[in-house]
Short mmCIF file of C-alpha atoms and ligand atoms in Angstrom, two decimals:
data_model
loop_
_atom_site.label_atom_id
_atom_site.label_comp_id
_atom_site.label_asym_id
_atom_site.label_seq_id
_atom_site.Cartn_x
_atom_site.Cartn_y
_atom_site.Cartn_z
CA UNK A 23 20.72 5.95 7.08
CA UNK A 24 17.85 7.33 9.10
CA UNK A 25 16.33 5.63 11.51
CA UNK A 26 12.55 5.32 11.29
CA UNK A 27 10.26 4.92 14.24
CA UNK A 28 11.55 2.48 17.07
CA UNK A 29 15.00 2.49 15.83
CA UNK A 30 18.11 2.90 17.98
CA UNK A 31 21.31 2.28 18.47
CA UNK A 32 22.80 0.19 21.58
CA UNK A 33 26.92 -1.04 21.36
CA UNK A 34 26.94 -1.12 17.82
CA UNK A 35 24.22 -2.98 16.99
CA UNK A 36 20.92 -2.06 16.06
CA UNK A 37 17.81 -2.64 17.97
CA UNK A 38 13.99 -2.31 16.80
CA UNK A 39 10.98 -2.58 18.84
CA UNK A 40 13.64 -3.01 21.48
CA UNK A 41 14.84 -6.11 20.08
CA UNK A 42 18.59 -6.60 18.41
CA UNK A 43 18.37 -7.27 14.83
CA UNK A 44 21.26 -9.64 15.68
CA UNK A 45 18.63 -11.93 17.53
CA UNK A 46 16.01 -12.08 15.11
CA UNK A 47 18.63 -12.80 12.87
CA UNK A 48 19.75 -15.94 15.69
CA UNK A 49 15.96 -16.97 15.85
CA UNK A 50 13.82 -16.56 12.63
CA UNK A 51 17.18 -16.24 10.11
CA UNK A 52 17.66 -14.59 7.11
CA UNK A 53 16.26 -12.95 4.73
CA UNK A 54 13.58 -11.86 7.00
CA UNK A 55 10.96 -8.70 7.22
CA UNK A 56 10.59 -7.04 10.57
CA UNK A 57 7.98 -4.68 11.46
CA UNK A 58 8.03 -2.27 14.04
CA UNK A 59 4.47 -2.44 15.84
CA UNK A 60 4.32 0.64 17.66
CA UNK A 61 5.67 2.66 14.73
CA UNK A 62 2.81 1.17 12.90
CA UNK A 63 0.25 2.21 15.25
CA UNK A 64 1.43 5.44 15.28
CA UNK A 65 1.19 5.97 11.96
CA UNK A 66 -2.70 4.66 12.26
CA UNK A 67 -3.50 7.09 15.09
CA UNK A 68 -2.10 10.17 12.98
CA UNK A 69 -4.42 9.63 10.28
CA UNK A 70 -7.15 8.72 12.60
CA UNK A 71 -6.56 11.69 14.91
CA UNK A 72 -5.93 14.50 12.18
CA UNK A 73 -8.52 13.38 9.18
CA UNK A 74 -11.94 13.86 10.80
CA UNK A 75 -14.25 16.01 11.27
CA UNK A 76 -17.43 17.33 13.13
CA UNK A 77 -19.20 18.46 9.50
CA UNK A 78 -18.77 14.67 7.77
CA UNK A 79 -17.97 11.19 8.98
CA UNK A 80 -14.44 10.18 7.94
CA UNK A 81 -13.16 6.64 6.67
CA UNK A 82 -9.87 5.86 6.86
CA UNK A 83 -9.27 2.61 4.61
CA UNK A 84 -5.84 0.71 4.86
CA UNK A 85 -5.29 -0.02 1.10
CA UNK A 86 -4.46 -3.89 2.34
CA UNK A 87 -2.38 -4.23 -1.44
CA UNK A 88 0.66 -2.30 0.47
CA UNK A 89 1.39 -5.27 3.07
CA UNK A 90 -1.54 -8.14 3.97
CA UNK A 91 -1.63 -10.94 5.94
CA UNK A 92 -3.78 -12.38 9.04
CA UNK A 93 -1.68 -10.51 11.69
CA UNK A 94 -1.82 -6.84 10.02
CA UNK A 95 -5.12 -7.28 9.01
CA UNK A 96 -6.01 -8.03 12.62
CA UNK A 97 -3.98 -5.42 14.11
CA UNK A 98 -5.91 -2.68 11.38
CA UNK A 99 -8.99 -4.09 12.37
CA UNK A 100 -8.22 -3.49 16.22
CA UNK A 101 -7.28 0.33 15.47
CA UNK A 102 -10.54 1.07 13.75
CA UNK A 103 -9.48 0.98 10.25
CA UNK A 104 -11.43 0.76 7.30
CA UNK A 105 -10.14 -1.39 4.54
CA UNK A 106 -9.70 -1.66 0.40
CA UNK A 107 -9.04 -5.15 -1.11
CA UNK A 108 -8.53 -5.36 -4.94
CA UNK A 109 -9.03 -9.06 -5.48
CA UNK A 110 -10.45 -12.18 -3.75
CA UNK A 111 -7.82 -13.02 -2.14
CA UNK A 112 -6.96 -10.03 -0.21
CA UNK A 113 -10.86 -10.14 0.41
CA UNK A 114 -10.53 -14.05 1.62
CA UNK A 115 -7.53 -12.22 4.08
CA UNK A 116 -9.32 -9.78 5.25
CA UNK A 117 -12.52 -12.36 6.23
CA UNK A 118 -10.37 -14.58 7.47
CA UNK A 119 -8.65 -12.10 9.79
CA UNK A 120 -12.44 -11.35 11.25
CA UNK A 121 -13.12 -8.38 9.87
CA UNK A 122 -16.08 -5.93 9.61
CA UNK A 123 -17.32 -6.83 5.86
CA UNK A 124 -19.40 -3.47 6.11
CA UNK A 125 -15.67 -2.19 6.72
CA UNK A 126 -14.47 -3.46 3.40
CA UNK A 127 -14.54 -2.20 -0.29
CA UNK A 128 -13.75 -4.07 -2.98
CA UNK A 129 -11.50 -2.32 -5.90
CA UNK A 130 -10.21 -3.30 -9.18
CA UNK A 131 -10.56 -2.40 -13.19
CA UNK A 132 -11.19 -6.27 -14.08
CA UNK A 133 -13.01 -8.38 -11.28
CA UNK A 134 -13.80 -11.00 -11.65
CA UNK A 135 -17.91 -12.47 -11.85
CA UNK A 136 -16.68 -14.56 -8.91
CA UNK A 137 -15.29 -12.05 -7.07
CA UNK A 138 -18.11 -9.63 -7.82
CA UNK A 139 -20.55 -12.73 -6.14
CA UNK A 140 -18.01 -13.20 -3.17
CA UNK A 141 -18.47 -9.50 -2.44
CA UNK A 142 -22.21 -9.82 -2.40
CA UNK A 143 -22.52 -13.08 -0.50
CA UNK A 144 -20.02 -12.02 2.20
CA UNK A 145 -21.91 -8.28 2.38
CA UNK A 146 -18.98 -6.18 2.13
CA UNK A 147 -19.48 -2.57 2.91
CA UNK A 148 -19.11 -0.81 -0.46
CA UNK A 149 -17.63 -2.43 -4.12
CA UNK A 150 -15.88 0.59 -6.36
CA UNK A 151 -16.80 -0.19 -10.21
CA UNK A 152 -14.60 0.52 -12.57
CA UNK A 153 -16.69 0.99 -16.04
CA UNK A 154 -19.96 -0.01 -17.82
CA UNK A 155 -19.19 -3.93 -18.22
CA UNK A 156 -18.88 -4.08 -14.71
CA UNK A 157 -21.67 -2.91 -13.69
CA UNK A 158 -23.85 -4.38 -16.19
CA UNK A 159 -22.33 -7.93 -14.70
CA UNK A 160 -22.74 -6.37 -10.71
CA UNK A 161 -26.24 -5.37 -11.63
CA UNK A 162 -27.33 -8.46 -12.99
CA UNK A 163 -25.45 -10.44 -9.65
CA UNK A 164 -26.96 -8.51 -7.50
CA UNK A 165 -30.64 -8.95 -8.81
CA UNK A 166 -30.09 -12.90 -9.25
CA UNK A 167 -28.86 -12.91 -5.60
CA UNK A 168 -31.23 -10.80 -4.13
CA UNK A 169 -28.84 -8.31 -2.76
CA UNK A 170 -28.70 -4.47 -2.33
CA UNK A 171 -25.12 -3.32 -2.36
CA UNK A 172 -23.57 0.86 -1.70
CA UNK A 173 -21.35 0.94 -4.91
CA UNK A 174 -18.96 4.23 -5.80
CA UNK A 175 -17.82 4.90 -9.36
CA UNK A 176 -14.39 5.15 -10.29
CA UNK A 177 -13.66 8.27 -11.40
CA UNK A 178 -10.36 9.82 -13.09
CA UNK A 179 -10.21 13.88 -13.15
CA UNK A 180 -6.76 13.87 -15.38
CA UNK A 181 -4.65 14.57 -12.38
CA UNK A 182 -0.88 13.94 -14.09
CA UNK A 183 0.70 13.05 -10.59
CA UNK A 184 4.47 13.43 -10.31
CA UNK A 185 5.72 10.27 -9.65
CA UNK A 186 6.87 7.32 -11.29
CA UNK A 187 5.09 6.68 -14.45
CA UNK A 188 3.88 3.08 -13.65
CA UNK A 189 2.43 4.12 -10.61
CA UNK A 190 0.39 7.28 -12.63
CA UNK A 191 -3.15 6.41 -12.45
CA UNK A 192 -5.59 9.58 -13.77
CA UNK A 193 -3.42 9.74 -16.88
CA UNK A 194 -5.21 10.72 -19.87
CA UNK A 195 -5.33 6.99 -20.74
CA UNK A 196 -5.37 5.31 -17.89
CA UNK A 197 -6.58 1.74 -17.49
CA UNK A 198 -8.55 2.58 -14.07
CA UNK A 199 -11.83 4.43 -13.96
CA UNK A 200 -14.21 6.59 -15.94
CA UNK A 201 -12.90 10.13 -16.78
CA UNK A 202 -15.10 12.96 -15.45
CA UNK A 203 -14.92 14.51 -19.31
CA UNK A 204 -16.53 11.77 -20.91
CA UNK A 205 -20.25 11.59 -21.40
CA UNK A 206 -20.75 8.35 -21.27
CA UNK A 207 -19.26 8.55 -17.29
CA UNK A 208 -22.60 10.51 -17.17
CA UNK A 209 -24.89 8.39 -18.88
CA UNK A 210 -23.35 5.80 -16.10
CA UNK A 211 -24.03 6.93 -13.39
CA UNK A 212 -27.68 7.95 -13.80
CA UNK A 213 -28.00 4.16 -14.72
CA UNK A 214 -26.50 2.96 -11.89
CA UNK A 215 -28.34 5.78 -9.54
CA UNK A 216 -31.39 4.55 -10.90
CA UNK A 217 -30.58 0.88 -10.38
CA UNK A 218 -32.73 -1.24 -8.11
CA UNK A 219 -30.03 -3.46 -6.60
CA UNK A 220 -27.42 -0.56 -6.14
CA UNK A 221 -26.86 2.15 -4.22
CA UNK A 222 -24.94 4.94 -5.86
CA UNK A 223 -23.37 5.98 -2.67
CA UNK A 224 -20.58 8.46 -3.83
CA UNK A 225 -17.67 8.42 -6.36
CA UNK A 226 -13.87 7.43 -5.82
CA UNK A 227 -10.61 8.53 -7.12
CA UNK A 228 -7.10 7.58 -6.83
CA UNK A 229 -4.72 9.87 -8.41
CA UNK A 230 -1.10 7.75 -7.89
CA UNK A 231 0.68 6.51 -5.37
CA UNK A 232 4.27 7.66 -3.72
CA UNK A 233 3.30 11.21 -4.63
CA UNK A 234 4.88 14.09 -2.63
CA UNK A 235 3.69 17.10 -3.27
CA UNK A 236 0.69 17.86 -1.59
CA UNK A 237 -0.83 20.25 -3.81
CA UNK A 238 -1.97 17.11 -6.24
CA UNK A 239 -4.37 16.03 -3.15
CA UNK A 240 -5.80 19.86 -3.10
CA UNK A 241 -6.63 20.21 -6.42
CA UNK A 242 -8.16 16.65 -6.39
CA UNK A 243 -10.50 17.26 -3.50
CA UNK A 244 -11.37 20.57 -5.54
CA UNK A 245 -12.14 18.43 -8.83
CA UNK A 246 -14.15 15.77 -7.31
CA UNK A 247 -16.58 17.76 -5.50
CA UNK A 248 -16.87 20.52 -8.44
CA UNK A 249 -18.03 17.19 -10.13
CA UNK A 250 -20.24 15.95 -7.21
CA UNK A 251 -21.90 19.07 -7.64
CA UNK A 252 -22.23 19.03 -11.17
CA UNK A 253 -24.19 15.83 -11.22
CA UNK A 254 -26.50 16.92 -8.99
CA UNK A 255 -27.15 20.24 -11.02
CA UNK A 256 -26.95 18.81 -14.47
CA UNK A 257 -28.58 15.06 -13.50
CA UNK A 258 -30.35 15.15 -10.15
CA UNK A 259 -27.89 13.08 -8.95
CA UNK A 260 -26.90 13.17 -5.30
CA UNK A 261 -23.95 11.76 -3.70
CA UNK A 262 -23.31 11.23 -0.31
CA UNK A 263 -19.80 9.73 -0.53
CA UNK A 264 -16.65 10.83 -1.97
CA UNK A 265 -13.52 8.67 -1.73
CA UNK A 266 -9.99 10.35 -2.18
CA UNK A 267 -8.55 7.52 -2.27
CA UNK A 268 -4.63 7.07 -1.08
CA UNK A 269 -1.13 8.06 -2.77
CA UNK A 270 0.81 9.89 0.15
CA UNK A 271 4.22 9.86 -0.45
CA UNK A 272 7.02 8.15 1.97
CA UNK A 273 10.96 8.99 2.43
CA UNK A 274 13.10 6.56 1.19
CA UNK A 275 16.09 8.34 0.56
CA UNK A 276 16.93 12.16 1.39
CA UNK A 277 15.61 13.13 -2.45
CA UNK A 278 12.01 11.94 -1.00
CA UNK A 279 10.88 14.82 1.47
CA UNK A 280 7.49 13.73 2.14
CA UNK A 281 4.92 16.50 3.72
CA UNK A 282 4.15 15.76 6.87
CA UNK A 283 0.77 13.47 7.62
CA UNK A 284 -0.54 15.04 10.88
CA UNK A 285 -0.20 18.84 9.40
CA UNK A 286 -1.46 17.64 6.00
CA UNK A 287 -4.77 15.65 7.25
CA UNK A 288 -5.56 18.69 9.07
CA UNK A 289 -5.14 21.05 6.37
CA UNK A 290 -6.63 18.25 3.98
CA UNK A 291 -9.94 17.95 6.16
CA UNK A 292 -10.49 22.31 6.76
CA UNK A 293 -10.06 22.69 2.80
CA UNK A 294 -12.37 19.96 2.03
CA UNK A 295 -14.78 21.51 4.56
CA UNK A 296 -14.40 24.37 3.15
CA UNK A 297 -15.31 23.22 -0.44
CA UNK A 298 -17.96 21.46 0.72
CA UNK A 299 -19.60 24.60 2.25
CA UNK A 300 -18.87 26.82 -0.92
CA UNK A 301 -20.65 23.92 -3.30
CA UNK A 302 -23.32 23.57 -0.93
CA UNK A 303 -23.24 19.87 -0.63
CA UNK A 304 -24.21 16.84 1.12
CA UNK A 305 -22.13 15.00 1.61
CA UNK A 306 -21.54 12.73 5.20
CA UNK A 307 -18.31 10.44 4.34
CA UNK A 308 -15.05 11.65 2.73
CA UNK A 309 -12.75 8.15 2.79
CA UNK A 310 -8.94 8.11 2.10
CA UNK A 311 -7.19 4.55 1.09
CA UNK A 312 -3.67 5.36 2.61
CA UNK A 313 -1.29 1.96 1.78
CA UNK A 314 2.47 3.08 1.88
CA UNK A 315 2.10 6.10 3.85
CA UNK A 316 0.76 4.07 7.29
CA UNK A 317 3.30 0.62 6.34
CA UNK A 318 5.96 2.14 4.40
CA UNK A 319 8.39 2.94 7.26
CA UNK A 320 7.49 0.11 9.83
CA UNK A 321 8.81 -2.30 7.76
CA UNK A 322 12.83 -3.14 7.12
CA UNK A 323 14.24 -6.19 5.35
CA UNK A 324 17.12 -8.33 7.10
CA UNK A 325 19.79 -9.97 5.05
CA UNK A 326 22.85 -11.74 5.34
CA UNK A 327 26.05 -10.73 3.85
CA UNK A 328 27.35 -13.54 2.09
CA UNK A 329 30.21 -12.18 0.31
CA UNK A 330 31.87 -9.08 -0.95
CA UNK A 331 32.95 -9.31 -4.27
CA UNK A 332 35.25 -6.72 -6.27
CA UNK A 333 34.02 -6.68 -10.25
CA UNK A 334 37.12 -6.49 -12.35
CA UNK A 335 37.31 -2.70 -12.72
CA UNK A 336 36.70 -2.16 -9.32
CA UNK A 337 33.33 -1.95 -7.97
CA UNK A 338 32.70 -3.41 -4.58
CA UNK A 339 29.72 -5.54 -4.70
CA UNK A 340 27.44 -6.76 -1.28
CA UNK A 341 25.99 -9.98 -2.13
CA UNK A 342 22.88 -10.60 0.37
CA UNK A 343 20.68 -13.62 1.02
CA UNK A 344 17.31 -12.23 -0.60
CA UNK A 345 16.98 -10.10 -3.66
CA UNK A 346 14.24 -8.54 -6.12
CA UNK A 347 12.10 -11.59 -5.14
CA UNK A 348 11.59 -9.81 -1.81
CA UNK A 349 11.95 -6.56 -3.02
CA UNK A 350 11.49 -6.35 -6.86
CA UNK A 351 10.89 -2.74 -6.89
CA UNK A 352 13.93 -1.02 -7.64
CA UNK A 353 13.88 -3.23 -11.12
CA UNK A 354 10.28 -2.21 -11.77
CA UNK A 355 10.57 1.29 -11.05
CA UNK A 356 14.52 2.30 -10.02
CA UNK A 357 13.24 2.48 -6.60
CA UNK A 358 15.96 3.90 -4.25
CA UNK A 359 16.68 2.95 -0.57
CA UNK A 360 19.39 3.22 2.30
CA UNK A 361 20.96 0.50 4.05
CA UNK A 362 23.17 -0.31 7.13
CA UNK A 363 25.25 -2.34 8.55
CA UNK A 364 23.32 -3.76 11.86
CA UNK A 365 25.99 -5.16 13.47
CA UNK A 366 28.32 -2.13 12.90
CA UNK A 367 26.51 0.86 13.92
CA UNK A 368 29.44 3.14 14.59
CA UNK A 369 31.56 2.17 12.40
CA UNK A 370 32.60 4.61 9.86
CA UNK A 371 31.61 3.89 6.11
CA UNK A 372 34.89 2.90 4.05
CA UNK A 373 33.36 2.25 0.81
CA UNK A 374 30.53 2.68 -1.73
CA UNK A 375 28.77 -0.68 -2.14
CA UNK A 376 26.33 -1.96 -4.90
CA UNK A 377 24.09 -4.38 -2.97
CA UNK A 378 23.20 -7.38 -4.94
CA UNK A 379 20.81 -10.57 -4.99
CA UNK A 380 21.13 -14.13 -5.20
CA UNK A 381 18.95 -14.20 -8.60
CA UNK A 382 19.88 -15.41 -11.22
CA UNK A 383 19.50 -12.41 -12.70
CA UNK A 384 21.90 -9.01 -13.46
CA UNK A 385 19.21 -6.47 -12.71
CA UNK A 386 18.68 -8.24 -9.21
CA UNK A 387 20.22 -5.12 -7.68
CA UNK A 388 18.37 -3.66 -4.09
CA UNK A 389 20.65 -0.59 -3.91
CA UNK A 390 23.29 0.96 -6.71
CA UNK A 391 25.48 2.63 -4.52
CA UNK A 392 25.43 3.11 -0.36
CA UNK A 393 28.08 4.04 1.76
CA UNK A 394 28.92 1.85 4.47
CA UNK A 395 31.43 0.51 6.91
CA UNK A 396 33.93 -2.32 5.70
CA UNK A 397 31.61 -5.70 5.08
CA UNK A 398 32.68 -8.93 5.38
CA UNK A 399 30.69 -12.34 5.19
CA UNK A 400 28.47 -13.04 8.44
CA UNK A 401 27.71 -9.42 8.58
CA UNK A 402 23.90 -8.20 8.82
CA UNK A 403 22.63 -5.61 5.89
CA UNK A 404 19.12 -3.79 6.76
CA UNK A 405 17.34 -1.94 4.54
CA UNK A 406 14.59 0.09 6.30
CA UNK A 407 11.34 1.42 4.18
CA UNK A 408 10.42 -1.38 3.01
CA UNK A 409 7.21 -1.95 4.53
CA UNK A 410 4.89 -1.91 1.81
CA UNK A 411 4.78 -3.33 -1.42
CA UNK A 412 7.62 -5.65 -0.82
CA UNK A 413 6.10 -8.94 0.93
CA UNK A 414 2.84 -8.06 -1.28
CA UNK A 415 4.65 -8.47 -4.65
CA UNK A 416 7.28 -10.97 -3.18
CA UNK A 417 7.77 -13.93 -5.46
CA UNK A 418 9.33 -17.70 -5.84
CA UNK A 419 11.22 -16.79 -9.07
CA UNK A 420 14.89 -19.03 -9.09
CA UNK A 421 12.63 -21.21 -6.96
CA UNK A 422 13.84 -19.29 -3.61
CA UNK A 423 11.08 -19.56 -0.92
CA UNK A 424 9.83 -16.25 0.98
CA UNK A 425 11.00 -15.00 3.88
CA UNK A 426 9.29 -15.18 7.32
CA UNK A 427 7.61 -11.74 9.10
CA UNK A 428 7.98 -11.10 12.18
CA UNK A 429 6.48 -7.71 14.56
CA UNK A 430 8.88 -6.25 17.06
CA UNK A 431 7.55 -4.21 19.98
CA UNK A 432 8.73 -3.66 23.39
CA UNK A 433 11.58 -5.96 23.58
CA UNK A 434 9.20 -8.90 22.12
CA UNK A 435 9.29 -10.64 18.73
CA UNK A 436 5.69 -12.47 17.55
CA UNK A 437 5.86 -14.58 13.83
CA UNK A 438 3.40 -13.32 11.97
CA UNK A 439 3.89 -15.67 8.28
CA UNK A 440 6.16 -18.40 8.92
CA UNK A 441 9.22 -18.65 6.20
CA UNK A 442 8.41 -20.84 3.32
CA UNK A 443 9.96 -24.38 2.96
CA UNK A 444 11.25 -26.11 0.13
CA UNK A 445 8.24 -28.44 0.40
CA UNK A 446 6.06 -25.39 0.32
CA UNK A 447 7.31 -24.62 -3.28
CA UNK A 448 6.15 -27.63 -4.77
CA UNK A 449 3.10 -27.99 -2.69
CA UNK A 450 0.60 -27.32 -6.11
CA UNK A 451 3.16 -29.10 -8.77
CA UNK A 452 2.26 -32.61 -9.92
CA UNK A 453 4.34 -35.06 -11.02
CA UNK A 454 5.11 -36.24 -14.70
CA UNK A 455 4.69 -39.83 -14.38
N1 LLP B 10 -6.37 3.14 -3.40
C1 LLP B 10 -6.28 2.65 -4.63
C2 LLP B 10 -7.47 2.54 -5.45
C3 LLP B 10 -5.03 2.22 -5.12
O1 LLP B 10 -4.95 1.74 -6.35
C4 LLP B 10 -3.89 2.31 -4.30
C5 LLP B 10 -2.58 1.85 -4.76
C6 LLP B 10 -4.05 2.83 -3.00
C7 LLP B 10 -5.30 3.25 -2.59
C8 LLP B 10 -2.90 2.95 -2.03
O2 LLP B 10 -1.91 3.77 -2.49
P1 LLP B 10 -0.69 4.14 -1.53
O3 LLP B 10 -1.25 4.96 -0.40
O4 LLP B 10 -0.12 2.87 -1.04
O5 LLP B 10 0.23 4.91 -2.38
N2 LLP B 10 3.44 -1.50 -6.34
C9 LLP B 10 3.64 -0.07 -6.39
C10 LLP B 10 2.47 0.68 -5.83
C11 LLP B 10 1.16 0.37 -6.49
C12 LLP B 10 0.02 1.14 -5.90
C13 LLP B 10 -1.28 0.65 -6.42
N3 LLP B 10 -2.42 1.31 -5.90
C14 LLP B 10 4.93 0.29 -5.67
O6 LLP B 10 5.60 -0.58 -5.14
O7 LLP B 10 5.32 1.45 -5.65
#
């Protein structure tokens, strides 16, 4: 297994943030996500350091769908992040956690009229519409209310992405955006640039997420500011924002050999400078939304082995505490990871192991098949890269309440969401009689 950030080995044991797995295990229990803060921060400060530059002002937006709660959201908002919400509840997070609602844009192909008013009441920096309906409904909010607002239009170039196909998003038919081939996408936008309550500031794009080869992010940039210039030839219509959105791939096993960020960015920014110059534009803020690629590998899940089971023809099974309700992903998309033993570091692996849930379910599988040492019952099973998109799509199905996060750094432990309770569970249910 590799060992991400903080990681390290001390007498068999493992140890992140300079704390022993063994005694979060003692004090929070199990299942339990652990996130290395100072990995984390690293991550920020690559992106920070390597995508600016002296010819544009540069946004970098933590896509807050990856991994959100009060604690990261404060800790993004210390670093000097931007940040994308898609709903009202990640934007009710993000308030709550004190943020800079200039900071903020609001995403999403179906908002919601509430959420739509929400963004205008609180003043969030910038909403990203989707299509026509939307901003008909925006339009219309933002006259009642009284209320200028810097809006971007959603735009899909056709980029086919290779990654997995549910996580595709400028397919042909994709449900997101306004395709740059489509007239009406035209007609659109000179409404909404001649729109009294909105500010056309720029357009945005997203092309997929856990996408690792780079080139896809070149030939976007190149796309989307071929476009920017065509609207302003062809409709007068000038831009002063362009949004790359995020999609930056992560490791999670060796098949995943993700470019790396601080070479990329750098590349990223001089090629985008360089396109800019050729088209002769505008333009003063080029934002990226990275989610995964900044969370990804802070974040591990701790389990308890509870037993090790042989199926009748043989295959060793590791049953663990947790299950696809903490990390559904390898049902929804055959998502691969690693996994160790955290109390038996050195030991040598003596078997292949399918690691399985307590749900009451036979896809509840986290891994298929991982070498490891010989397991018994009591014995702690980590599996790192699971940072993002794991607490954010977490759920309650057989009724089994989430685990607790906690942030490891320099030998301390600090809770940041407390484990849910049984009385949790049925907090919203009302009785029959
Ligand atoms: N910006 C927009 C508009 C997005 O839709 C997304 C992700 C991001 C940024 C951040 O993408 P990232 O850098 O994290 O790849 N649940 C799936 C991932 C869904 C991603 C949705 N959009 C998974 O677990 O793989």
């Amino acid at each position: 297994m590799k060992l991400h950030g903080t990681m390290r080995i001390d007498n068999n044991q493992l140890l992140i943030g300079d704390v022993s797995v063994e005694q979060l295990r003692e004090e929070y229990g199990t299942p339990l996500y652990i996130i290395d803060q100072k990995h984390f921060i690293n991550k920020a400060r690559i992106f920070l350091d390597n995508f600016r530059s002296e010819k544009f002002k540069t946004h970098i937006s933590y896509a807050s769908k990856a991994f959100s709660n009060l604690y990261i959201l404060g800790l993004t908002k210390e670093i000097g992040l931007f940040l994308d919400v898609v709903s009202g509840g990640e934007l009710y997070t993000a308030l709550a956690a004190g943020y800079d609602p200039e900071k903020i844009s609001l995403h999403g192909n179906n908002k919601l009229p509430e959420e739509l008013e929400m963004a205008l009441t609180n003043n969030i920096g910038r909403i990203i519409v989707d299509h026509r309906t939307e901003y008909s409904v925006l339009s219309a909010l933002a006259a009642k209310k009284q209320k200028k607002t810097k809006v971007l239009l959603r735009v899909n170039p056709g980029i086919v992405a290779d990654t997995h196909k549910y996580i595709q998003t400028t397919t042909e038919d994709s449900k997101f955006g306004m395709s740059i081939v489509d007239p009406e996408t035209f007609l659109l936008l000179q409404d909404m640039s001649s729109d009294p309550w909105l500010e056309l500031e720029g357009i945005h794009c997203h092309i997929g997420s856990q996408v690792l080869n780079k080139d896809f992010f070149f030939q976007e940039a190149s796309i989307m500011f071929s476009f920017t210039r065509k609207l302003l030839d062809d409709y007068s219509i000038k831009l002063r924002e362009v949004n790359l959105g995020g999609g930056f791939g992560v490791y999670y096993t060796e098949a995943d050999q993700p470019f790396n960020y601080a070479e990329f960015l750098a590349e990223y920014i001089v090629e985008i400078e360089q396109i800019i110059a050729e088209l002769n534009l505008a333009i003063e803020i080029v934002s990226i939304e990275p989610g995964r690629s900044l969370i990804n590998s802070s974040g591990s899940t701790l389990y308890t082995v509870g037993a090790v089971k042989q199926s009748y023809h043989g295959k060793p099974f590791i049953f663990v505490d947790g299950g696809m309700t903490d990390n559904p992903r390898p049902a929804l998309y055959q998502a691969e990871y690693e996994a160790c033993l955290a109390n038996r570091m050195q030991e040598e692996p003596t078997d292949n192991y399918r690691i399985a849930g307590k749900c009451c379910e036979s896809g509840d599988i986290l891994i298929e098949d991982v070498a490891l040492p010989q397991a018994e019952p009591g014995d702690l099973l980590l599996i790192p890269g699971t940072g993002a998109y794991n607490y954010a799509m977490s759920s309650n199905y057989n009724r089994i309440p989430r685990p607790a996060v906690v942030f490891v750094e320099n030998g301390q432990s600090r809770l940041a969401v407390k484990k849910e309770t049984y009385t949790d569970l049925i907090r919203n249910d009302q009785k029959y009689l």
